[in-house]
Amino acid sequence: STISLDAAFAQDDGERPFDARNKQIGFFVNASNCSNCGECVRACRKHSATPEDMPSRRKIVIYGDEDNGGLYVSTSCMHCVEPACLKVCPAGAISKGVGGIVSVDGNRCIGCKYCYQACPFSVPHYGSYGMDKCDCCLGNGVKAGDTPYCVRACKFDALHYGLMDDLMAENPDAKRLQGSTDPSMLLA
């Protein structure tokens, strides 16, 4: 039996350091269900109040030839178990919090772009205020473990969010994205 996100996060008293081995959250994308409707991207932009001149925190990537059955994959920050961005940030602007959510403090970011250079997925992007990326809607008032707006907006059951162990158990045919940073994303 799987533990609910609420129960998993209720066990965290906020005093202990985060333990990624037993509470890492992430995303599961069922690419066969994704239609490239863009609702996840629109929800992300709306609830994150992303300025028009900034890229969205979430995007849809097309793998293969779109005209011959290519796959659409909704992506954002991978909230890696070992985030390279965090390791190289000289300002200490990047942190890993409850649930393994990797966040950036825009007030501390100095815009050096070391995080972009270190990220194997080219996730960080920049505006006049510094680096921006997905924080699982923490900055939008969503509590760690609650469903981010992008997942809520998915009409085709293509985008899921939860504890990685649960997502893997519920989707045994899914493959975990591989990388030196141990990304928290499954794909089927």
Short mmCIF file of N, CA and C in Angstrom, two decimals:
data_model
loop_
_atom_site.label_atom_id
_atom_site.label_comp_id
_atom_site.label_asym_id
_atom_site.label_seq_id
_atom_site.Cartn_x
_atom_site.Cartn_y
_atom_site.Cartn_z
N SER A 1 0.84 -1.19 0.00
CA SER A 1 0.00 0.00 0.00
C SER A 1 0.88 1.24 0.00
N THR A 2 0.39 2.28 -0.65
CA THR A 2 1.17 3.50 -0.76
C THR A 2 0.74 4.49 0.31
N ILE A 3 1.66 5.36 0.69
CA ILE A 3 1.38 6.38 1.69
C ILE A 3 0.91 7.63 0.94
N SER A 4 -0.08 8.32 1.48
CA SER A 4 -0.57 9.53 0.82
C SER A 4 0.44 10.65 0.98
N LEU A 5 0.38 11.62 0.05
CA LEU A 5 1.29 12.76 0.15
C LEU A 5 1.06 13.49 1.45
N ASP A 6 -0.19 13.69 1.85
CA ASP A 6 -0.48 14.40 3.10
C ASP A 6 0.17 13.69 4.29
N ALA A 7 0.06 12.37 4.32
CA ALA A 7 0.64 11.61 5.43
C ALA A 7 2.16 11.69 5.39
N ALA A 8 2.74 11.62 4.20
CA ALA A 8 4.20 11.67 4.09
C ALA A 8 4.74 13.00 4.59
N PHE A 9 4.08 14.09 4.23
CA PHE A 9 4.58 15.40 4.62
C PHE A 9 4.20 15.74 6.06
N ALA A 10 3.15 15.13 6.58
CA ALA A 10 2.79 15.35 7.98
C ALA A 10 3.85 14.77 8.90
N GLN A 11 4.60 13.78 8.41
CA GLN A 11 5.64 13.16 9.21
C GLN A 11 6.88 14.04 9.32
N ASP A 12 6.96 15.08 8.49
CA ASP A 12 8.12 15.96 8.49
C ASP A 12 7.86 17.11 9.46
N ASP A 13 8.64 17.18 10.53
CA ASP A 13 8.41 18.21 11.54
C ASP A 13 9.11 19.53 11.19
N GLY A 14 9.75 19.58 10.00
CA GLY A 14 10.39 20.80 9.56
C GLY A 14 11.76 21.04 10.21
N GLU A 15 12.13 20.23 11.16
CA GLU A 15 13.40 20.42 11.86
C GLU A 15 14.50 19.52 11.30
N ARG A 16 14.11 18.37 10.81
CA ARG A 16 15.10 17.43 10.28
C ARG A 16 15.48 17.81 8.86
N PRO A 17 16.71 17.52 8.44
CA PRO A 17 17.07 17.78 7.05
C PRO A 17 16.27 16.87 6.13
N PHE A 18 16.04 17.32 4.92
CA PHE A 18 15.28 16.55 3.94
C PHE A 18 16.02 15.26 3.59
N ASP A 19 15.29 14.16 3.50
CA ASP A 19 15.86 12.87 3.12
C ASP A 19 15.23 12.45 1.80
N ALA A 20 15.94 12.66 0.70
CA ALA A 20 15.40 12.38 -0.63
C ALA A 20 15.11 10.91 -0.85
N ARG A 21 15.73 10.03 -0.09
CA ARG A 21 15.53 8.60 -0.34
C ARG A 21 14.11 8.16 -0.02
N ASN A 22 13.42 8.85 0.87
CA ASN A 22 12.09 8.35 1.22
C ASN A 22 10.96 9.34 1.00
N LYS A 23 11.26 10.55 0.53
CA LYS A 23 10.18 11.52 0.33
C LYS A 23 10.30 12.32 -0.95
N GLN A 24 11.05 11.88 -1.91
CA GLN A 24 11.23 12.63 -3.15
C GLN A 24 9.94 12.63 -3.97
N ILE A 25 9.52 13.81 -4.36
CA ILE A 25 8.37 13.93 -5.24
C ILE A 25 8.85 14.17 -6.66
N GLY A 26 7.97 14.02 -7.61
CA GLY A 26 8.33 14.26 -8.99
C GLY A 26 7.13 14.20 -9.90
N PHE A 27 7.40 14.15 -11.18
CA PHE A 27 6.36 14.13 -12.20
C PHE A 27 6.42 12.84 -12.99
N PHE A 28 5.25 12.38 -13.43
CA PHE A 28 5.12 11.27 -14.36
C PHE A 28 4.38 11.81 -15.57
N VAL A 29 4.94 11.60 -16.75
CA VAL A 29 4.30 12.02 -17.99
C VAL A 29 3.95 10.78 -18.79
N ASN A 30 2.65 10.61 -19.07
CA ASN A 30 2.19 9.56 -19.95
C ASN A 30 2.08 10.18 -21.33
N ALA A 31 3.17 10.10 -22.09
CA ALA A 31 3.26 10.79 -23.38
C ALA A 31 2.20 10.33 -24.37
N SER A 32 1.73 9.10 -24.25
CA SER A 32 0.70 8.63 -25.19
C SER A 32 -0.62 9.36 -24.98
N ASN A 33 -0.80 10.00 -23.83
CA ASN A 33 -2.02 10.75 -23.56
C ASN A 33 -1.89 12.24 -23.87
N CYS A 34 -0.67 12.73 -24.01
CA CYS A 34 -0.46 14.16 -24.22
C CYS A 34 -0.81 14.53 -25.66
N SER A 35 -1.68 15.54 -25.82
CA SER A 35 -2.12 15.98 -27.14
C SER A 35 -1.50 17.31 -27.57
N ASN A 36 -0.61 17.85 -26.75
CA ASN A 36 0.00 19.15 -27.01
C ASN A 36 -1.05 20.27 -26.97
N CYS A 37 -2.04 20.12 -26.10
CA CYS A 37 -3.09 21.14 -25.99
C CYS A 37 -2.57 22.42 -25.34
N GLY A 38 -1.52 22.30 -24.52
CA GLY A 38 -0.91 23.47 -23.90
C GLY A 38 -1.58 23.95 -22.63
N GLU A 39 -2.58 23.24 -22.13
CA GLU A 39 -3.27 23.67 -20.91
C GLU A 39 -2.32 23.71 -19.71
N CYS A 40 -1.39 22.77 -19.63
CA CYS A 40 -0.44 22.76 -18.51
C CYS A 40 0.45 24.00 -18.56
N VAL A 41 0.87 24.38 -19.76
CA VAL A 41 1.72 25.56 -19.93
C VAL A 41 0.94 26.83 -19.59
N ARG A 42 -0.30 26.92 -20.08
CA ARG A 42 -1.13 28.10 -19.78
C ARG A 42 -1.39 28.24 -18.29
N ALA A 43 -1.68 27.12 -17.62
CA ALA A 43 -1.92 27.17 -16.17
C ALA A 43 -0.67 27.60 -15.43
N CYS A 44 0.47 27.10 -15.86
CA CYS A 44 1.74 27.47 -15.25
C CYS A 44 1.98 28.97 -15.39
N ARG A 45 1.82 29.49 -16.59
CA ARG A 45 2.04 30.92 -16.85
C ARG A 45 1.08 31.77 -16.03
N LYS A 46 -0.17 31.37 -16.01
CA LYS A 46 -1.19 32.16 -15.30
C LYS A 46 -0.92 32.21 -13.80
N HIS A 47 -0.74 31.06 -13.19
CA HIS A 47 -0.60 31.00 -11.73
C HIS A 47 0.77 31.45 -11.25
N SER A 48 1.77 31.40 -12.13
CA SER A 48 3.10 31.90 -11.77
C SER A 48 3.27 33.37 -12.12
N ALA A 49 2.24 33.94 -12.77
CA ALA A 49 2.27 35.33 -13.22
C ALA A 49 3.55 35.59 -14.04
N THR A 50 3.83 34.67 -14.96
CA THR A 50 5.01 34.79 -15.80
C THR A 50 4.83 35.93 -16.79
N PRO A 51 5.74 36.90 -16.79
CA PRO A 51 5.65 38.01 -17.75
C PRO A 51 5.71 37.50 -19.19
N GLU A 52 5.09 38.22 -20.10
CA GLU A 52 5.05 37.83 -21.51
C GLU A 52 6.44 37.67 -22.12
N ASP A 53 7.42 38.44 -21.63
CA ASP A 53 8.75 38.38 -22.21
C ASP A 53 9.63 37.27 -21.62
N MET A 54 9.04 36.46 -20.75
CA MET A 54 9.77 35.35 -20.12
C MET A 54 9.26 34.02 -20.63
N PRO A 55 10.14 33.03 -20.77
CA PRO A 55 9.67 31.68 -21.10
C PRO A 55 8.85 31.12 -19.94
N SER A 56 7.98 30.21 -20.25
CA SER A 56 7.19 29.55 -19.22
C SER A 56 8.06 28.61 -18.41
N ARG A 57 7.66 28.36 -17.17
CA ARG A 57 8.37 27.39 -16.33
C ARG A 57 8.14 25.97 -16.84
N ARG A 58 7.07 25.75 -17.56
CA ARG A 58 6.74 24.45 -18.13
C ARG A 58 6.64 24.61 -19.63
N LYS A 59 7.08 23.59 -20.35
CA LYS A 59 6.98 23.62 -21.81
C LYS A 59 6.66 22.22 -22.31
N ILE A 60 6.23 22.14 -23.55
CA ILE A 60 5.98 20.85 -24.17
C ILE A 60 7.04 20.64 -25.23
N VAL A 61 7.74 19.52 -25.11
CA VAL A 61 8.81 19.17 -26.02
C VAL A 61 8.30 18.05 -26.93
N ILE A 62 8.60 18.16 -28.21
CA ILE A 62 8.18 17.14 -29.17
C ILE A 62 9.39 16.25 -29.48
N TYR A 63 9.23 14.95 -29.27
CA TYR A 63 10.27 13.98 -29.57
C TYR A 63 9.88 13.20 -30.80
N GLY A 64 10.76 13.14 -31.76
CA GLY A 64 10.47 12.46 -33.01
C GLY A 64 9.82 13.40 -34.00
N ASP A 65 9.33 12.84 -35.07
CA ASP A 65 8.70 13.59 -36.14
C ASP A 65 7.22 13.80 -35.81
N GLU A 66 6.83 15.05 -35.63
CA GLU A 66 5.45 15.36 -35.23
C GLU A 66 4.43 14.82 -36.23
N ASP A 67 4.77 14.83 -37.51
CA ASP A 67 3.83 14.37 -38.54
C ASP A 67 3.72 12.85 -38.61
N ASN A 68 4.67 12.14 -38.01
CA ASN A 68 4.67 10.67 -38.07
C ASN A 68 4.66 10.05 -36.68
N GLY A 69 3.81 10.56 -35.81
CA GLY A 69 3.63 9.93 -34.51
C GLY A 69 4.63 10.33 -33.45
N GLY A 70 5.17 11.52 -33.53
CA GLY A 70 6.08 12.00 -32.49
C GLY A 70 5.35 12.07 -31.16
N LEU A 71 6.12 12.09 -30.10
CA LEU A 71 5.54 12.16 -28.76
C LEU A 71 5.68 13.55 -28.18
N TYR A 72 4.65 13.99 -27.49
CA TYR A 72 4.66 15.26 -26.77
C TYR A 72 4.95 14.96 -25.31
N VAL A 73 5.87 15.72 -24.72
CA VAL A 73 6.24 15.51 -23.32
C VAL A 73 6.24 16.87 -22.62
N SER A 74 5.40 16.99 -21.61
CA SER A 74 5.34 18.20 -20.80
C SER A 74 6.49 18.16 -19.80
N THR A 75 7.35 19.19 -19.84
CA THR A 75 8.52 19.19 -18.97
C THR A 75 8.64 20.50 -18.19
N SER A 76 9.35 20.41 -17.10
CA SER A 76 9.69 21.58 -16.27
C SER A 76 10.96 21.21 -15.53
N CYS A 77 11.23 21.88 -14.43
CA CYS A 77 12.36 21.48 -13.59
C CYS A 77 12.18 20.02 -13.19
N MET A 78 13.26 19.27 -13.16
CA MET A 78 13.21 17.85 -12.82
C MET A 78 13.31 17.61 -11.31
N HIS A 79 13.49 18.65 -10.50
CA HIS A 79 13.61 18.52 -9.05
C HIS A 79 14.49 17.33 -8.70
N CYS A 80 15.71 17.41 -9.21
CA CYS A 80 16.68 16.32 -9.12
C CYS A 80 17.03 15.99 -7.66
N VAL A 81 17.35 14.73 -7.44
CA VAL A 81 17.79 14.29 -6.12
C VAL A 81 19.12 14.95 -5.78
N GLU A 82 19.99 15.11 -6.79
CA GLU A 82 21.30 15.75 -6.63
C GLU A 82 21.39 16.93 -7.60
N PRO A 83 20.68 18.03 -7.33
CA PRO A 83 20.62 19.13 -8.29
C PRO A 83 21.97 19.81 -8.52
N ALA A 84 22.41 19.80 -9.77
CA ALA A 84 23.67 20.45 -10.14
C ALA A 84 23.57 21.95 -9.95
N CYS A 85 22.38 22.52 -10.19
CA CYS A 85 22.19 23.97 -10.05
C CYS A 85 22.50 24.42 -8.63
N LEU A 86 22.04 23.67 -7.67
CA LEU A 86 22.26 24.01 -6.26
C LEU A 86 23.74 23.99 -5.91
N LYS A 87 24.45 23.01 -6.44
CA LYS A 87 25.87 22.85 -6.12
C LYS A 87 26.73 23.99 -6.63
N VAL A 88 26.33 24.61 -7.74
CA VAL A 88 27.20 25.63 -8.35
C VAL A 88 26.78 27.05 -8.03
N CYS A 89 25.67 27.26 -7.37
CA CYS A 89 25.18 28.62 -7.11
C CYS A 89 26.05 29.32 -6.07
N PRO A 90 26.80 30.36 -6.48
CA PRO A 90 27.69 31.04 -5.54
C PRO A 90 26.95 31.93 -4.54
N ALA A 91 25.69 32.24 -4.83
CA ALA A 91 24.93 33.14 -3.97
C ALA A 91 24.06 32.40 -2.97
N GLY A 92 24.02 31.08 -3.05
CA GLY A 92 23.15 30.31 -2.16
C GLY A 92 21.68 30.58 -2.41
N ALA A 93 21.33 30.90 -3.66
CA ALA A 93 19.96 31.25 -4.00
C ALA A 93 19.08 30.03 -4.26
N ILE A 94 19.69 28.86 -4.44
CA ILE A 94 18.93 27.66 -4.77
C ILE A 94 18.94 26.72 -3.58
N SER A 95 17.76 26.18 -3.27
CA SER A 95 17.65 25.27 -2.13
C SER A 95 16.77 24.09 -2.49
N LYS A 96 16.90 23.05 -1.71
CA LYS A 96 16.10 21.83 -1.87
C LYS A 96 15.32 21.67 -0.58
N GLY A 97 14.01 21.71 -0.68
CA GLY A 97 13.18 21.70 0.51
C GLY A 97 12.36 20.44 0.66
N VAL A 98 11.31 20.55 1.43
CA VAL A 98 10.41 19.43 1.71
C VAL A 98 9.93 18.83 0.40
N GLY A 99 9.97 17.51 0.31
CA GLY A 99 9.54 16.82 -0.90
C GLY A 99 10.60 16.81 -1.98
N GLY A 100 11.75 17.40 -1.71
CA GLY A 100 12.80 17.45 -2.72
C GLY A 100 12.59 18.55 -3.74
N ILE A 101 11.68 19.46 -3.46
CA ILE A 101 11.40 20.55 -4.39
C ILE A 101 12.57 21.51 -4.40
N VAL A 102 13.10 21.77 -5.59
CA VAL A 102 14.23 22.67 -5.77
C VAL A 102 13.66 24.06 -6.09
N SER A 103 14.01 25.05 -5.27
CA SER A 103 13.49 26.40 -5.42
C SER A 103 14.62 27.40 -5.53
N VAL A 104 14.29 28.57 -6.08
CA VAL A 104 15.25 29.66 -6.18
C VAL A 104 14.71 30.88 -5.44
N ASP A 105 15.57 31.52 -4.71
CA ASP A 105 15.24 32.77 -4.03
C ASP A 105 15.67 33.91 -4.95
N GLY A 106 14.71 34.52 -5.62
CA GLY A 106 14.99 35.58 -6.57
C GLY A 106 15.71 36.78 -5.96
N ASN A 107 15.54 36.97 -4.66
CA ASN A 107 16.21 38.08 -4.00
C ASN A 107 17.71 37.83 -3.81
N ARG A 108 18.10 36.56 -3.84
CA ARG A 108 19.52 36.21 -3.66
C ARG A 108 20.24 35.96 -4.98
N CYS A 109 19.47 35.66 -6.03
CA CYS A 109 20.07 35.34 -7.33
C CYS A 109 20.82 36.54 -7.86
N ILE A 110 22.06 36.30 -8.32
CA ILE A 110 22.89 37.38 -8.87
C ILE A 110 22.95 37.33 -10.40
N GLY A 111 22.23 36.40 -11.01
CA GLY A 111 22.17 36.32 -12.47
C GLY A 111 23.43 35.83 -13.15
N CYS A 112 24.25 35.06 -12.46
CA CYS A 112 25.53 34.61 -13.02
C CYS A 112 25.36 33.52 -14.09
N LYS A 113 24.25 32.84 -14.07
CA LYS A 113 23.90 31.76 -15.02
C LYS A 113 24.72 30.49 -14.84
N TYR A 114 25.40 30.35 -13.72
CA TYR A 114 26.11 29.10 -13.45
C TYR A 114 25.12 27.93 -13.38
N CYS A 115 23.93 28.17 -12.82
CA CYS A 115 22.94 27.10 -12.70
C CYS A 115 22.49 26.61 -14.07
N TYR A 116 22.31 27.55 -15.00
CA TYR A 116 21.92 27.16 -16.36
C TYR A 116 23.01 26.30 -16.99
N GLN A 117 24.25 26.70 -16.81
CA GLN A 117 25.37 25.96 -17.39
C GLN A 117 25.50 24.57 -16.76
N ALA A 118 25.17 24.44 -15.50
CA ALA A 118 25.30 23.16 -14.80
C ALA A 118 24.13 22.22 -15.03
N CYS A 119 22.95 22.77 -15.31
CA CYS A 119 21.73 21.94 -15.45
C CYS A 119 21.80 21.12 -16.73
N PRO A 120 21.75 19.78 -16.64
CA PRO A 120 21.81 18.96 -17.85
C PRO A 120 20.54 19.07 -18.69
N PHE A 121 19.50 19.72 -18.17
CA PHE A 121 18.23 19.83 -18.87
C PHE A 121 17.92 21.25 -19.33
N SER A 122 18.88 22.17 -19.15
CA SER A 122 18.72 23.58 -19.57
C SER A 122 17.44 24.20 -19.04
N VAL A 123 17.11 23.93 -17.79
CA VAL A 123 15.87 24.41 -17.19
C VAL A 123 15.90 25.88 -16.79
N PRO A 124 16.89 26.36 -16.05
CA PRO A 124 16.82 27.75 -15.59
C PRO A 124 16.73 28.73 -16.75
N HIS A 125 15.91 29.76 -16.57
CA HIS A 125 15.87 30.86 -17.53
C HIS A 125 15.84 32.15 -16.74
N TYR A 126 16.10 33.25 -17.42
CA TYR A 126 16.40 34.50 -16.72
C TYR A 126 15.55 35.65 -17.21
N GLY A 127 15.25 36.53 -16.26
CA GLY A 127 14.58 37.78 -16.55
C GLY A 127 15.32 38.89 -15.84
N SER A 128 14.72 40.04 -15.81
CA SER A 128 15.38 41.19 -15.18
C SER A 128 15.60 40.97 -13.69
N TYR A 129 14.84 40.08 -13.09
CA TYR A 129 14.95 39.82 -11.65
C TYR A 129 15.80 38.60 -11.32
N GLY A 130 16.38 37.95 -12.30
CA GLY A 130 17.23 36.80 -12.04
C GLY A 130 16.65 35.52 -12.60
N MET A 131 17.06 34.39 -12.05
CA MET A 131 16.67 33.08 -12.54
C MET A 131 15.23 32.74 -12.14
N ASP A 132 14.58 31.96 -13.02
CA ASP A 132 13.22 31.50 -12.76
C ASP A 132 13.12 30.05 -13.20
N LYS A 133 12.32 29.28 -12.49
CA LYS A 133 12.08 27.87 -12.83
C LYS A 133 10.91 27.35 -12.01
N CYS A 134 10.44 26.18 -12.34
CA CYS A 134 9.34 25.54 -11.63
C CYS A 134 9.71 25.32 -10.16
N ASP A 135 8.75 25.61 -9.28
CA ASP A 135 8.91 25.31 -7.86
C ASP A 135 7.71 24.50 -7.36
N CYS A 136 7.07 23.78 -8.28
CA CYS A 136 5.87 22.97 -7.96
C CYS A 136 4.77 23.84 -7.36
N CYS A 137 4.74 25.11 -7.77
CA CYS A 137 3.73 26.09 -7.35
C CYS A 137 3.83 26.52 -5.89
N LEU A 138 4.97 26.26 -5.25
CA LEU A 138 5.14 26.74 -3.87
C LEU A 138 4.97 28.25 -3.80
N GLY A 139 5.52 28.96 -4.77
CA GLY A 139 5.41 30.41 -4.80
C GLY A 139 4.02 30.90 -5.12
N ASN A 140 3.15 30.00 -5.52
CA ASN A 140 1.76 30.33 -5.86
C ASN A 140 0.81 29.91 -4.75
N GLY A 141 1.34 29.56 -3.58
CA GLY A 141 0.50 29.20 -2.46
C GLY A 141 0.14 27.74 -2.34
N VAL A 142 0.66 26.89 -3.23
CA VAL A 142 0.39 25.45 -3.17
C VAL A 142 1.40 24.85 -2.19
N LYS A 143 0.92 24.08 -1.24
CA LYS A 143 1.80 23.46 -0.25
C LYS A 143 2.54 22.28 -0.86
N ALA A 144 3.73 22.02 -0.34
CA ALA A 144 4.51 20.86 -0.80
C ALA A 144 3.66 19.61 -0.67
N GLY A 145 3.55 18.87 -1.74
CA GLY A 145 2.75 17.65 -1.74
C GLY A 145 1.37 17.83 -2.34
N ASP A 146 0.86 19.08 -2.39
CA ASP A 146 -0.42 19.32 -3.05
C ASP A 146 -0.17 19.42 -4.55
N THR A 147 -1.21 19.21 -5.33
CA THR A 147 -1.08 19.15 -6.77
C THR A 147 -0.83 20.52 -7.40
N PRO A 148 0.26 20.65 -8.16
CA PRO A 148 0.54 21.92 -8.84
C PRO A 148 -0.52 22.22 -9.92
N TYR A 149 -0.60 23.48 -10.30
CA TYR A 149 -1.62 23.92 -11.26
C TYR A 149 -1.47 23.26 -12.62
N CYS A 150 -0.27 22.97 -13.06
CA CYS A 150 -0.09 22.33 -14.37
C CYS A 150 -0.76 20.97 -14.41
N VAL A 151 -0.62 20.20 -13.33
CA VAL A 151 -1.21 18.86 -13.27
C VAL A 151 -2.74 18.98 -13.19
N ARG A 152 -3.23 19.92 -12.41
CA ARG A 152 -4.67 20.15 -12.31
C ARG A 152 -5.28 20.48 -13.67
N ALA A 153 -4.52 21.18 -14.51
CA ALA A 153 -5.04 21.64 -15.80
C ALA A 153 -5.03 20.56 -16.88
N CYS A 154 -4.29 19.47 -16.68
CA CYS A 154 -4.18 18.44 -17.71
C CYS A 154 -5.50 17.70 -17.86
N LYS A 155 -6.11 17.85 -19.03
CA LYS A 155 -7.42 17.25 -19.31
C LYS A 155 -7.34 15.81 -19.79
N PHE A 156 -6.16 15.38 -20.16
CA PHE A 156 -6.01 14.08 -20.81
C PHE A 156 -5.28 13.04 -19.97
N ASP A 157 -5.12 13.32 -18.67
CA ASP A 157 -4.49 12.38 -17.75
C ASP A 157 -3.06 12.03 -18.20
N ALA A 158 -2.38 13.04 -18.74
CA ALA A 158 -1.01 12.83 -19.21
C ALA A 158 0.04 13.24 -18.19
N LEU A 159 -0.30 14.16 -17.29
CA LEU A 159 0.66 14.72 -16.35
C LEU A 159 0.23 14.38 -14.92
N HIS A 160 1.15 13.77 -14.19
CA HIS A 160 0.87 13.34 -12.81
C HIS A 160 1.99 13.84 -11.91
N TYR A 161 1.69 13.91 -10.62
CA TYR A 161 2.63 14.44 -9.63
C TYR A 161 2.45 13.66 -8.34
N GLY A 162 3.54 13.35 -7.67
CA GLY A 162 3.43 12.65 -6.40
C GLY A 162 4.77 12.15 -5.92
N LEU A 163 4.71 11.31 -4.90
CA LEU A 163 5.93 10.68 -4.39
C LEU A 163 6.47 9.74 -5.46
N MET A 164 7.75 9.84 -5.73
CA MET A 164 8.36 9.04 -6.80
C MET A 164 8.12 7.54 -6.59
N ASP A 165 8.26 7.07 -5.37
CA ASP A 165 8.04 5.65 -5.11
C ASP A 165 6.62 5.23 -5.50
N ASP A 166 5.64 6.08 -5.19
CA ASP A 166 4.25 5.78 -5.53
C ASP A 166 4.03 5.84 -7.04
N LEU A 167 4.58 6.86 -7.68
CA LEU A 167 4.42 6.98 -9.13
C LEU A 167 5.03 5.78 -9.85
N MET A 168 6.19 5.31 -9.36
CA MET A 168 6.83 4.14 -9.97
C MET A 168 6.00 2.88 -9.74
N ALA A 169 5.43 2.73 -8.54
CA ALA A 169 4.62 1.55 -8.24
C ALA A 169 3.33 1.54 -9.05
N GLU A 170 2.74 2.72 -9.25
CA GLU A 170 1.47 2.82 -9.98
C GLU A 170 1.66 2.74 -11.49
N ASN A 171 2.87 2.94 -11.96
CA ASN A 171 3.16 2.94 -13.40
C ASN A 171 4.39 2.09 -13.68
N PRO A 172 4.26 0.77 -13.51
CA PRO A 172 5.44 -0.10 -13.60
C PRO A 172 6.12 -0.11 -14.97
N ASP A 173 5.43 0.30 -16.02
CA ASP A 173 6.03 0.33 -17.35
C ASP A 173 6.76 1.64 -17.63
N ALA A 174 6.62 2.60 -16.74
CA ALA A 174 7.28 3.90 -16.92
C ALA A 174 8.78 3.76 -16.66
N LYS A 175 9.53 4.60 -17.32
CA LYS A 175 10.99 4.63 -17.15
C LYS A 175 11.37 5.93 -16.48
N ARG A 176 12.27 5.84 -15.52
CA ARG A 176 12.76 7.04 -14.87
C ARG A 176 13.80 7.69 -15.76
N LEU A 177 13.67 8.98 -15.95
CA LEU A 177 14.64 9.73 -16.74
C LEU A 177 16.00 9.56 -16.08
N GLN A 178 17.00 9.24 -16.88
CA GLN A 178 18.35 9.00 -16.36
C GLN A 178 19.19 10.25 -16.47
N GLY A 179 20.09 10.41 -15.55
CA GLY A 179 21.02 11.53 -15.58
C GLY A 179 21.87 11.56 -14.34
N SER A 180 22.97 12.26 -14.42
CA SER A 180 23.91 12.32 -13.30
C SER A 180 23.30 13.00 -12.08
N THR A 181 22.24 13.78 -12.26
CA THR A 181 21.61 14.49 -11.16
C THR A 181 20.45 13.71 -10.56
N ASP A 182 20.13 12.55 -11.09
CA ASP A 182 19.02 11.71 -10.65
C ASP A 182 17.70 12.49 -10.72
N PRO A 183 17.25 12.85 -11.94
CA PRO A 183 16.03 13.61 -12.10
C PRO A 183 14.80 12.86 -11.60
N SER A 184 13.84 13.63 -11.09
CA SER A 184 12.61 13.06 -10.53
C SER A 184 11.48 13.15 -11.56
N MET A 185 11.65 12.38 -12.65
CA MET A 185 10.65 12.36 -13.71
C MET A 185 10.56 10.97 -14.29
N LEU A 186 9.32 10.52 -14.44
CA LEU A 186 9.03 9.23 -15.09
C LEU A 186 8.35 9.51 -16.42
N LEU A 187 8.56 8.62 -17.37
CA LEU A 187 7.98 8.77 -18.70
C LEU A 187 7.49 7.42 -19.20
N ALA A 188 6.31 7.43 -19.75
CA ALA A 188 5.76 6.22 -20.39
C ALA A 188 5.11 6.61 -21.69
#
